[in-house]
PDB file of C-alpha atoms in Angstrom:
ATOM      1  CA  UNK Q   9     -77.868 -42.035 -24.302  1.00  0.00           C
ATOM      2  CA  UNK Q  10     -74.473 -41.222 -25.361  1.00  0.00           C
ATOM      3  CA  UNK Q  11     -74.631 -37.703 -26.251  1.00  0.00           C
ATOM      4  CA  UNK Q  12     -76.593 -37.443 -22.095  1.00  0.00           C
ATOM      5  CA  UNK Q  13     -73.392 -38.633 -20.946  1.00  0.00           C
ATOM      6  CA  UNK Q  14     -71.060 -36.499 -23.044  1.00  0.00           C
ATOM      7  CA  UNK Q  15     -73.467 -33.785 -22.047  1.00  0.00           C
ATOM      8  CA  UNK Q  16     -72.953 -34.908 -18.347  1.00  0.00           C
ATOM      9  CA  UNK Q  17     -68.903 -35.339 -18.425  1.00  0.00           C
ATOM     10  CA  UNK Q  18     -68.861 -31.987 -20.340  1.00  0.00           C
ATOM     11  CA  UNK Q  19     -70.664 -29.998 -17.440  1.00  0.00           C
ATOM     12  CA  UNK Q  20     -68.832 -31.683 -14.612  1.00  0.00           C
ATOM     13  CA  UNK Q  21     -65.439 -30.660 -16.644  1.00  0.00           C
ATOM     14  CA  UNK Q  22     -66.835 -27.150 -16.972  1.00  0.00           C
ATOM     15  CA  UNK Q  23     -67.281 -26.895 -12.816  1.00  0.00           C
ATOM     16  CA  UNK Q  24     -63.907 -28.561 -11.957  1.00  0.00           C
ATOM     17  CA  UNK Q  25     -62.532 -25.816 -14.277  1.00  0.00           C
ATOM     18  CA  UNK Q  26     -64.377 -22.705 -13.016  1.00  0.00           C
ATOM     19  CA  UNK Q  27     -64.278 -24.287  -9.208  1.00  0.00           C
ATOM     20  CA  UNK Q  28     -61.317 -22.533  -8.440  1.00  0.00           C
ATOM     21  CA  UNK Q  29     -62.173 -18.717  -9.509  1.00  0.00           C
ATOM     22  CA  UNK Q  30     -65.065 -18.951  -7.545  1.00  0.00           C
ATOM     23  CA  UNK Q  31     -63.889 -15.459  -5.572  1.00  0.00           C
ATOM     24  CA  UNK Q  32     -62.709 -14.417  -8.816  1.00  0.00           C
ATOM     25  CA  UNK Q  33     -65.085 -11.414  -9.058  1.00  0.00           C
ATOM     26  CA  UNK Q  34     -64.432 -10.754  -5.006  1.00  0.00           C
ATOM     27  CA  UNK Q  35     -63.113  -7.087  -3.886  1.00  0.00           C
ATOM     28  CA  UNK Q  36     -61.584  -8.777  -0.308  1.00  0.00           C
ATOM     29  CA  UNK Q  37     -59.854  -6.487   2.197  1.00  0.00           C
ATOM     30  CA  UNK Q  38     -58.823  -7.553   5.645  1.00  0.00           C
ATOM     31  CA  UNK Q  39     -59.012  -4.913   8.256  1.00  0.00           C
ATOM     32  CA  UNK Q  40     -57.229  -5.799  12.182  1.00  0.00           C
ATOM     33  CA  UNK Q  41     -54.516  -6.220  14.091  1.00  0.00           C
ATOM     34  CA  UNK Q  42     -51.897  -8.741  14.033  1.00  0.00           C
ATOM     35  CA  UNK Q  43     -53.666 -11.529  14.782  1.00  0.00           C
ATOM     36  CA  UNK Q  44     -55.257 -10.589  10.929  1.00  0.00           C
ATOM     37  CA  UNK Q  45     -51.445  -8.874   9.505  1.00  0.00           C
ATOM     38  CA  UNK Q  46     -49.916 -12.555  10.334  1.00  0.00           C
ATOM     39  CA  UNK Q  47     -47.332 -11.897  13.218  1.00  0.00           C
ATOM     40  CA  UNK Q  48     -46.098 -14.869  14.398  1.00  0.00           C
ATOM     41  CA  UNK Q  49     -45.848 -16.571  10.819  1.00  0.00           C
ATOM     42  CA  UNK Q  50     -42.737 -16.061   8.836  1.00  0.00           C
ATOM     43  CA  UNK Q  51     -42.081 -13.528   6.230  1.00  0.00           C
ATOM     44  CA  UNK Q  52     -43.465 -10.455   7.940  1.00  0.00           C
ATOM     45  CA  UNK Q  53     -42.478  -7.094   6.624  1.00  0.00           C
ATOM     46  CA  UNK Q  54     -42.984  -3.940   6.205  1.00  0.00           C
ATOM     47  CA  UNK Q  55     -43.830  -1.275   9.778  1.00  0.00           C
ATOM     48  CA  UNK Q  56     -46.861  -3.408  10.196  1.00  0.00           C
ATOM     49  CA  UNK Q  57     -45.754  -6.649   9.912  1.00  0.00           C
ATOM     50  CA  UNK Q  58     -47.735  -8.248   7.516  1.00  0.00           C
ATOM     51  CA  UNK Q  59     -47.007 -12.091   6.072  1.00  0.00           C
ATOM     52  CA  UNK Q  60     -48.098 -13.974   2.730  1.00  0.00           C
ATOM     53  CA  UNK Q  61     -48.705 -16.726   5.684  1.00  0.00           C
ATOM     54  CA  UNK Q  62     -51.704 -14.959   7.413  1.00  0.00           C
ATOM     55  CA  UNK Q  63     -55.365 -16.226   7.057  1.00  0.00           C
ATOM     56  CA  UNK Q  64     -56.089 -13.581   4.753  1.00  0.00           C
ATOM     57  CA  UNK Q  65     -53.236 -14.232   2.287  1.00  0.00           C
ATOM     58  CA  UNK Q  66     -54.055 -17.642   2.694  1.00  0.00           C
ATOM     59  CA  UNK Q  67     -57.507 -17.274   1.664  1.00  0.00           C
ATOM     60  CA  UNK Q  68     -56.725 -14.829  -1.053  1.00  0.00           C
ATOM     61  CA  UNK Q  69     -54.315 -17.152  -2.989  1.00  0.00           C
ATOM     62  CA  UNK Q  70     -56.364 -19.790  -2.533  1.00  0.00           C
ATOM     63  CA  UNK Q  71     -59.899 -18.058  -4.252  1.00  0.00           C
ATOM     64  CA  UNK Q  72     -58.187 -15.478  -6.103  1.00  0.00           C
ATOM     65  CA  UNK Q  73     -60.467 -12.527  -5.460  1.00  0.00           C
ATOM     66  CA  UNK Q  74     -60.227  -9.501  -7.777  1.00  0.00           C
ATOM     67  CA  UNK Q  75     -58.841  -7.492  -5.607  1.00  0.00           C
ATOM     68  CA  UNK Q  76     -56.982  -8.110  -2.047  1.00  0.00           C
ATOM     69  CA  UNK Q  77     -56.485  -5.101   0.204  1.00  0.00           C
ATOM     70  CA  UNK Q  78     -54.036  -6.462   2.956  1.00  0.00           C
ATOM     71  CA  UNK Q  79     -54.776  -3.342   5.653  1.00  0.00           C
ATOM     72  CA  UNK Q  80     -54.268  -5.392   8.666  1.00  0.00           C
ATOM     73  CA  UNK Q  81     -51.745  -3.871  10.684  1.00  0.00           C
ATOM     74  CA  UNK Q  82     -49.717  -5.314  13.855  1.00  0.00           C
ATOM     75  CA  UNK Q  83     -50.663  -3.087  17.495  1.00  0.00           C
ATOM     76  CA  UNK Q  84     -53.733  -1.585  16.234  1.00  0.00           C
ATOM     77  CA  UNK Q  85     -56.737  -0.479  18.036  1.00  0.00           C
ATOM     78  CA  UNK Q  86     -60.333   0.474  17.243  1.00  0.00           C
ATOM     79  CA  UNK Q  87     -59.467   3.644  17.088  1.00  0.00           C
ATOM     80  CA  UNK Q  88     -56.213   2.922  14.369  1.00  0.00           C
ATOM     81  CA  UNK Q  89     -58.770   0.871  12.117  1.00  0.00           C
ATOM     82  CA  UNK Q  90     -61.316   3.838  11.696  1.00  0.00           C
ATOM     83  CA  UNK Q  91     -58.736   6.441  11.645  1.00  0.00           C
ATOM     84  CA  UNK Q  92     -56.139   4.605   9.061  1.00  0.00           C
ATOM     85  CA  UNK Q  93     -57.828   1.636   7.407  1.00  0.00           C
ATOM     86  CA  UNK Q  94     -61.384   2.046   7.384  1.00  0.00           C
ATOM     87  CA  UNK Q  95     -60.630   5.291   5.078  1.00  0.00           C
ATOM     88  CA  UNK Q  96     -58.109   3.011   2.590  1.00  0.00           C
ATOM     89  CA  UNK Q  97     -61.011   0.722   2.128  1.00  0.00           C
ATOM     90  CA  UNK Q  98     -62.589   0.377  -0.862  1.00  0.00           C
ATOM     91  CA  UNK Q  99     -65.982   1.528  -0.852  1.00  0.00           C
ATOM     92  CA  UNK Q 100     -67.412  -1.946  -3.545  1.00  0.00           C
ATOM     93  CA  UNK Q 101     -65.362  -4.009  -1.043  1.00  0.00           C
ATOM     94  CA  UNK Q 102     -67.905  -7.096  -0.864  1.00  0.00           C
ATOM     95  CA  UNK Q 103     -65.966  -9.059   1.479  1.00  0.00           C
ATOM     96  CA  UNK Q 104     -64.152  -7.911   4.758  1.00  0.00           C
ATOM     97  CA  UNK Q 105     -62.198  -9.865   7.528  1.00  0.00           C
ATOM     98  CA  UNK Q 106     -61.247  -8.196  10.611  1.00  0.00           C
ATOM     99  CA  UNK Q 107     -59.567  -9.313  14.113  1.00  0.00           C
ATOM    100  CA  UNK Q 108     -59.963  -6.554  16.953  1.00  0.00           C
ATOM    101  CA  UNK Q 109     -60.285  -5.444  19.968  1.00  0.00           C
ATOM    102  CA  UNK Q 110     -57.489  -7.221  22.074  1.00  0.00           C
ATOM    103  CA  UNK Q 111     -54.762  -4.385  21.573  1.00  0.00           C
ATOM    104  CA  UNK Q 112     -57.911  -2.180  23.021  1.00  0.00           C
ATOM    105  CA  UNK Q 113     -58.315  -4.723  25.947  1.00  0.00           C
ATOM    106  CA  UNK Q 114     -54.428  -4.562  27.039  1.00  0.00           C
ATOM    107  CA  UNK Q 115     -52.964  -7.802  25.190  1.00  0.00           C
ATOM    108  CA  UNK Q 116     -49.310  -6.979  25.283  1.00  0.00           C
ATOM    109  CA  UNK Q 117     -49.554  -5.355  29.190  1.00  0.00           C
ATOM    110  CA  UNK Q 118     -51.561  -8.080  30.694  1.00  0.00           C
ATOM    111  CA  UNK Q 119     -48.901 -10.895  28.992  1.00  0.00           C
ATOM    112  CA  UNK Q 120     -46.192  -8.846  29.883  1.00  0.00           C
ATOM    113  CA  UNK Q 121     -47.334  -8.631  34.012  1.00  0.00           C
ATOM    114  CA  UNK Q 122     -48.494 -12.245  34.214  1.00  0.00           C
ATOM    115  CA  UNK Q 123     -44.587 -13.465  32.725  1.00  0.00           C
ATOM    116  CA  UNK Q 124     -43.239 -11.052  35.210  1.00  0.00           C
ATOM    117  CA  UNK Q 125     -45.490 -10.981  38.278  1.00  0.00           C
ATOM    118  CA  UNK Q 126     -47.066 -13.531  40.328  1.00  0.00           C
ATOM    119  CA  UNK Q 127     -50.211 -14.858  40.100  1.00  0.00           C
ATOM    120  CA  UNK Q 128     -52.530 -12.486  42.061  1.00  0.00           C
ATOM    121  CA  UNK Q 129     -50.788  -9.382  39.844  1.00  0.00           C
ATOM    122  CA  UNK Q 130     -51.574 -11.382  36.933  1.00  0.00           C
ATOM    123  CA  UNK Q 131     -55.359 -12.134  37.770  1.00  0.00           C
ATOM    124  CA  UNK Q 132     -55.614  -8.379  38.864  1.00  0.00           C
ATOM    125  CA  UNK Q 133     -54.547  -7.082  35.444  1.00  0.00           C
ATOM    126  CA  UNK Q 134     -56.566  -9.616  33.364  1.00  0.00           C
ATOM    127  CA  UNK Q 135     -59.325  -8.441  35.906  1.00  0.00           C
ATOM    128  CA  UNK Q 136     -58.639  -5.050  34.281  1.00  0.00           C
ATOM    129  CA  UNK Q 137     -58.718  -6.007  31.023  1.00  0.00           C
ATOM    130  CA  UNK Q 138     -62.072  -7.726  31.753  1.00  0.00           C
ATOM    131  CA  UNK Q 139     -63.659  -4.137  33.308  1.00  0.00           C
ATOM    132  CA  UNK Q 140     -62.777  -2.414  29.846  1.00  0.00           C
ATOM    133  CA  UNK Q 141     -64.341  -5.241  27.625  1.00  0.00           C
ATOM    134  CA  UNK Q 142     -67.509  -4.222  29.244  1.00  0.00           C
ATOM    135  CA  UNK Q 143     -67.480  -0.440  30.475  1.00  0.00           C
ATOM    136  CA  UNK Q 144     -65.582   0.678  27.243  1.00  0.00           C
ATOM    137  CA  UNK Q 145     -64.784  -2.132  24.294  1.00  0.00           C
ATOM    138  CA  UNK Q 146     -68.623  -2.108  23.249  1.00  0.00           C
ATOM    139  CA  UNK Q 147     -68.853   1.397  21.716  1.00  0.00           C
ATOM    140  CA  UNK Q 148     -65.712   1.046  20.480  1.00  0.00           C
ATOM    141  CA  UNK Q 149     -66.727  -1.895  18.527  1.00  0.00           C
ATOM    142  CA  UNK Q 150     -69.790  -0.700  17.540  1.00  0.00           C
ATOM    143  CA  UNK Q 151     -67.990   2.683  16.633  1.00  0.00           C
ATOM    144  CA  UNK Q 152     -65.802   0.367  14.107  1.00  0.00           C
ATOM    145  CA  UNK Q 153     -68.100  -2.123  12.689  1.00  0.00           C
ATOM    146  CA  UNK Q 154     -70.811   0.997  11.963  1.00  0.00           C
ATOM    147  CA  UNK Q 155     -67.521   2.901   9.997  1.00  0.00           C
ATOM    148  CA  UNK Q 156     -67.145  -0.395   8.034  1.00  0.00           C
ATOM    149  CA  UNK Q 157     -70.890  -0.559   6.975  1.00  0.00           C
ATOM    150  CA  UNK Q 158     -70.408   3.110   6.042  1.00  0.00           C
ATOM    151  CA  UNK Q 159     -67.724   2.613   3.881  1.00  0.00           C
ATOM    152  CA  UNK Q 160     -68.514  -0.583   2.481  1.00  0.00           C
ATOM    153  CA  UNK Q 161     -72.327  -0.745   2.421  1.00  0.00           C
ATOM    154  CA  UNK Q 162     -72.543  -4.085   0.290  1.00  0.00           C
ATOM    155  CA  UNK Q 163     -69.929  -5.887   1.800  1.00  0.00           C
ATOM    156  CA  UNK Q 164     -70.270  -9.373   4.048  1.00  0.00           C
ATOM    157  CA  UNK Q 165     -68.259  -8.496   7.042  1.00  0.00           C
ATOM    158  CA  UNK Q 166     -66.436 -11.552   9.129  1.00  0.00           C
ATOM    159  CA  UNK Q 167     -65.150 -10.776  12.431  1.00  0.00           C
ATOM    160  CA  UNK Q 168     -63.149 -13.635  13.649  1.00  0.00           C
ATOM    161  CA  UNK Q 169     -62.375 -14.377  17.377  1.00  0.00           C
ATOM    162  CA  UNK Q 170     -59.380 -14.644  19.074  1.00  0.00           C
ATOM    163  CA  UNK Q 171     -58.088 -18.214  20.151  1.00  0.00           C
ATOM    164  CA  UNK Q 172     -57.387 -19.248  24.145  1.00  0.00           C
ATOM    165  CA  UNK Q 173     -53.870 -18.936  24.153  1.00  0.00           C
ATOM    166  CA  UNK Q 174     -52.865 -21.543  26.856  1.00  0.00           C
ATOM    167  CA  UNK Q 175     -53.240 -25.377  27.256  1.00  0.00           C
ATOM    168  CA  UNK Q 176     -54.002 -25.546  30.618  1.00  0.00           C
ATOM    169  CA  UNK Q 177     -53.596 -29.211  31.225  1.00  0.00           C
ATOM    170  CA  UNK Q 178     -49.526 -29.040  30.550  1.00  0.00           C
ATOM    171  CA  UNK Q 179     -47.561 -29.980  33.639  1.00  0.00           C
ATOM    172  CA  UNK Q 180     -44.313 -28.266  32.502  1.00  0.00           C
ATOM    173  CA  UNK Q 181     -45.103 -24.481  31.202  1.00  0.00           C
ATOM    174  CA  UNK Q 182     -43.843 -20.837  30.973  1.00  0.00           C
ATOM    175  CA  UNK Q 183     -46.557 -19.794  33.299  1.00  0.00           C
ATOM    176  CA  UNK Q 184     -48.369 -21.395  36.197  1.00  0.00           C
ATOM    177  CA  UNK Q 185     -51.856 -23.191  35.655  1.00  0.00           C
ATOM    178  CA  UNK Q 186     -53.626 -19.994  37.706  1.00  0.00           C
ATOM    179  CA  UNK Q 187     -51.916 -17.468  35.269  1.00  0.00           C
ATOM    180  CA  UNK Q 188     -52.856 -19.737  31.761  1.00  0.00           C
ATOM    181  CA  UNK Q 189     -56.295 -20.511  33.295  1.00  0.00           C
ATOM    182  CA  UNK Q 190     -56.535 -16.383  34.115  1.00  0.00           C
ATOM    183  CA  UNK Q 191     -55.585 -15.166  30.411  1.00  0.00           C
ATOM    184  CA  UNK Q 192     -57.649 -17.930  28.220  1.00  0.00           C
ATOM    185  CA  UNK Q 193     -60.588 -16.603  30.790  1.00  0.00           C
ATOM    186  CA  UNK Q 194     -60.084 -12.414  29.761  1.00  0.00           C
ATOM    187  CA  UNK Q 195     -59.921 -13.612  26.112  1.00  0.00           C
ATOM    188  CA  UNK Q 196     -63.066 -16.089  26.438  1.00  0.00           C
ATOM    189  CA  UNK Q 197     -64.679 -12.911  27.867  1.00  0.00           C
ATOM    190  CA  UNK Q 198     -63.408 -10.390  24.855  1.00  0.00           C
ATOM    191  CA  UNK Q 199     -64.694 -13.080  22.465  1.00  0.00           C
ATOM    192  CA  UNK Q 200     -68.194 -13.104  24.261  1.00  0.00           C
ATOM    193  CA  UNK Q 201     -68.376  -9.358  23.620  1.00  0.00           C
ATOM    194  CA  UNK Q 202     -66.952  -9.559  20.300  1.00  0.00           C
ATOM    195  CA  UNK Q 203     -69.551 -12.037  19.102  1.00  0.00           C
ATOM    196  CA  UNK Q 204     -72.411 -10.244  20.853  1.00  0.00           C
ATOM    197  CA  UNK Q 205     -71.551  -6.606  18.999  1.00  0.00           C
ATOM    198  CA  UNK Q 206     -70.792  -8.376  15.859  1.00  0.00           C
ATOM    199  CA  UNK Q 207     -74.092  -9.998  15.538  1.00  0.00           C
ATOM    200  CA  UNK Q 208     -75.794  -6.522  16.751  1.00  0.00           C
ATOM    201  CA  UNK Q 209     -73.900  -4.944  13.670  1.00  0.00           C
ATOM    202  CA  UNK Q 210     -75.167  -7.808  11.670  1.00  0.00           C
ATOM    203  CA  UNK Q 211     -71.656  -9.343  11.048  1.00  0.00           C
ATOM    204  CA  UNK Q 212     -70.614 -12.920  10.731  1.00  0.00           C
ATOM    205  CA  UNK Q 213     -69.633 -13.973  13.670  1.00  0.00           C
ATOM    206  CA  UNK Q 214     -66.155 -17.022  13.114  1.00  0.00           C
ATOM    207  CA  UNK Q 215     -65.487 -18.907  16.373  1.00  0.00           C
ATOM    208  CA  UNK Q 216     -61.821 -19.409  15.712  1.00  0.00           C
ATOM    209  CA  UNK Q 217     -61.509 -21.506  19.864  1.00  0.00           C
ATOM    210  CA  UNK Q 218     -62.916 -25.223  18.803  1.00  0.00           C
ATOM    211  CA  UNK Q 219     -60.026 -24.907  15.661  1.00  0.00           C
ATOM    212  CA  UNK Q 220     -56.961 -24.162  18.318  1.00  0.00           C
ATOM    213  CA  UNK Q 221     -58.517 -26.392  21.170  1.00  0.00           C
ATOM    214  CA  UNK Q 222     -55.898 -28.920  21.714  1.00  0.00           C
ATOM    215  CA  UNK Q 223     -53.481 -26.658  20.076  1.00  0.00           C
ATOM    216  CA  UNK Q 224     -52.060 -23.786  22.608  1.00  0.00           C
ATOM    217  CA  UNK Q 225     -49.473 -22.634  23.856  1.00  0.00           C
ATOM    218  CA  UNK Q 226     -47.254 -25.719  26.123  1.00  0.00           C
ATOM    219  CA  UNK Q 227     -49.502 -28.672  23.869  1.00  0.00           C
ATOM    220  CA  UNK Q 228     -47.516 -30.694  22.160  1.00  0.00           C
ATOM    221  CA  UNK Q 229     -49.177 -29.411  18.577  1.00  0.00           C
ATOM    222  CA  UNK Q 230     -48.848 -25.794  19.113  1.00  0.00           C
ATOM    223  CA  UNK Q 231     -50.584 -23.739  16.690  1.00  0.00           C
ATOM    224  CA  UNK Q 232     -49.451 -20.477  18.708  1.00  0.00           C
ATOM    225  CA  UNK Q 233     -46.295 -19.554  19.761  1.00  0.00           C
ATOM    226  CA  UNK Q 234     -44.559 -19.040  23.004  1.00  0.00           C
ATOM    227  CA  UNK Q 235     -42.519 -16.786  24.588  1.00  0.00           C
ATOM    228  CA  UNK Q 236     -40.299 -16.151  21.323  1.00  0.00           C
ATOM    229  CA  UNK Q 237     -37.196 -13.488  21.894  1.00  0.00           C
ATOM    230  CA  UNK Q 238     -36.198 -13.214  18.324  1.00  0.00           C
ATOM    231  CA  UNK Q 239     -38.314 -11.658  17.033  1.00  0.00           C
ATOM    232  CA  UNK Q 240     -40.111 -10.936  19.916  1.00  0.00           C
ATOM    233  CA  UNK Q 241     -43.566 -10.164  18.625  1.00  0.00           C
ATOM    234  CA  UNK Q 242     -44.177 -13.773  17.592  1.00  0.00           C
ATOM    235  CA  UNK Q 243     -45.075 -14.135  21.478  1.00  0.00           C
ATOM    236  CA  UNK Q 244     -48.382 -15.435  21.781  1.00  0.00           C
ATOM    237  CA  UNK Q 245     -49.157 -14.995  18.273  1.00  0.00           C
ATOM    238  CA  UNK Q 246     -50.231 -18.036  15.810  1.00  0.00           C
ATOM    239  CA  UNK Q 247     -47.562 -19.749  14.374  1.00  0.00           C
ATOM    240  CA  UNK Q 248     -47.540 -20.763  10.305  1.00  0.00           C
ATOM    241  CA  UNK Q 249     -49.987 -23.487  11.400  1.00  0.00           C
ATOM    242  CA  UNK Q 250     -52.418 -21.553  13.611  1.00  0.00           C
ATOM    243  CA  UNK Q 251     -52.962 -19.665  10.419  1.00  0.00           C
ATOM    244  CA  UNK Q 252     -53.212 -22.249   8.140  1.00  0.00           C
ATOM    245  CA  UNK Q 253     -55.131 -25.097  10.481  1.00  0.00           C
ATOM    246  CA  UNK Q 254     -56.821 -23.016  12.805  1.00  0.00           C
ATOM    247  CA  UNK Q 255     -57.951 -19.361  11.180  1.00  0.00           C
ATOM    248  CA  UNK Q 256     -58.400 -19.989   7.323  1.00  0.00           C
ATOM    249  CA  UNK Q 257     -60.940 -22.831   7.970  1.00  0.00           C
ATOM    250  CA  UNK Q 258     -62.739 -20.535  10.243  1.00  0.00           C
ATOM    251  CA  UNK Q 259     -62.658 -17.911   7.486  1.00  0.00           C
ATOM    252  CA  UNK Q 260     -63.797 -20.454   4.944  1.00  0.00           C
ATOM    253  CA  UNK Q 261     -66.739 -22.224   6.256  1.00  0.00           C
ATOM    254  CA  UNK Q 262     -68.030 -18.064   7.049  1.00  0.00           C
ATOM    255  CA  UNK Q 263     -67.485 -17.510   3.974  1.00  0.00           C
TER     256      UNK Q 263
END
């Protein structure tokens, strides 16, 4: 009986030990825009602005893959992921994260007209936004997520969503109800399209809105940041805890 027990503590020792280098033999790489490089977190550098505080850092210190290829860059495209990262990948990559699609859709424009116009400007441009996500945004996806299964043939692919940006219950707020409720609707409908390509690519789909519900911009437990003037890209970007709270769980339980 004793040496079943010694036999028993022995193996659960042996699984605390190795628990943590479970990823150990991982080849990661995370592939977006900033939403993936980190803006809005501290400690951004570099012309794309990446930060050790981003989901994918996160997750990479925490399971200590083999290798971590940090390619997400801040402002790019569909286009700037096939033409610059998709070739830096490596090709035994078996484990990819990726945000994209909302620099395609008009992000920085549409946030920029509804802080500076009124409320029918704002709905028009969102309105815009909405006509690209689905005359033009699905070939680009599926332009970007078949260059990724090119490159990387073995590799599980998780393509995270983007969060609604706005509480719209908050009384007292940079923008009016109409232009909150407008933007969290054009990126409900980018997410919808996101998920739907993803899945036809046979991605993972992560849902990162239930993790920042409750938590957006003008709530009192932000996990995204306002209007921010220094520095000013931090605007409507997660903050250290969006990151932390909201996108590396989302990352985790796909993984």
């Amino acid at each position: 009986m004793r040496s079943v027990t010694v036999l028993a503590v022995t193996s659960l020792l042996s699984l605390a030990f190795t628990a943590p280098a479970q990823a150990a033999g991982t080849v990661y790489a995370a592939l977006g825009d900033s939403y993936s490089s980190g803006v809005g977190a501290p400690s951004q550098t570099g012309i794309c602005l990446r930060s050790n505080h981003s989901y994918a850092s996160r997750w990479a210190a925490r399971n200590n893959p083999a290798t971590f290829q940090f390619l997400a860059c801040s402002g790019a495209t569909t286009d700037d992921v096939r033409a610059g990262q998709i070739p830096a990948l490596k090709s035994g990559a078996d484990l990819i994260s990726i945000t994209v699609g909302g620099n395609d859709a008009g992000f920085a424009p549409t946030v920029v007209t509804c802080l500076t116009a009124s409320d029918s400007a704002c709905a028009a441009k969102v309105n815009q936004g909405k006509a690209y996500v689905a005359n033009t945004l699905p070939g680009k996806l599926d332009a970007t997520y078949a260059a990724i299964r090119a490159k990387a043939p073995g590799a599980k692919v998780i393509v995270l969503s983007y969060p609604l940006i706005f509480d719209t219950a908050a009384v007292i707020c940079e923008m009016s109800v109409a232009k909150r409720k407008a933007i969290n609707d054009g990126a409900r409908v980018l997410d919808e399209m996101i998920e739907q390509r993803a899945e036809a690519a046979g991605f993972v789909y992560a849902e990162v809105r239930d993790e920042f519900s409750g938590h957006g911009v003008c709530s009192k437990s932000r996990y995204l940041n306002g209007l921010t003037i220094v520095p000013p890209q931090n605007s409507y970007h997660p903050n250290s805890s969006g990151y932390a709270d909201g996108y590396l769980p989302a990352l985790s339980d796909a993984v």
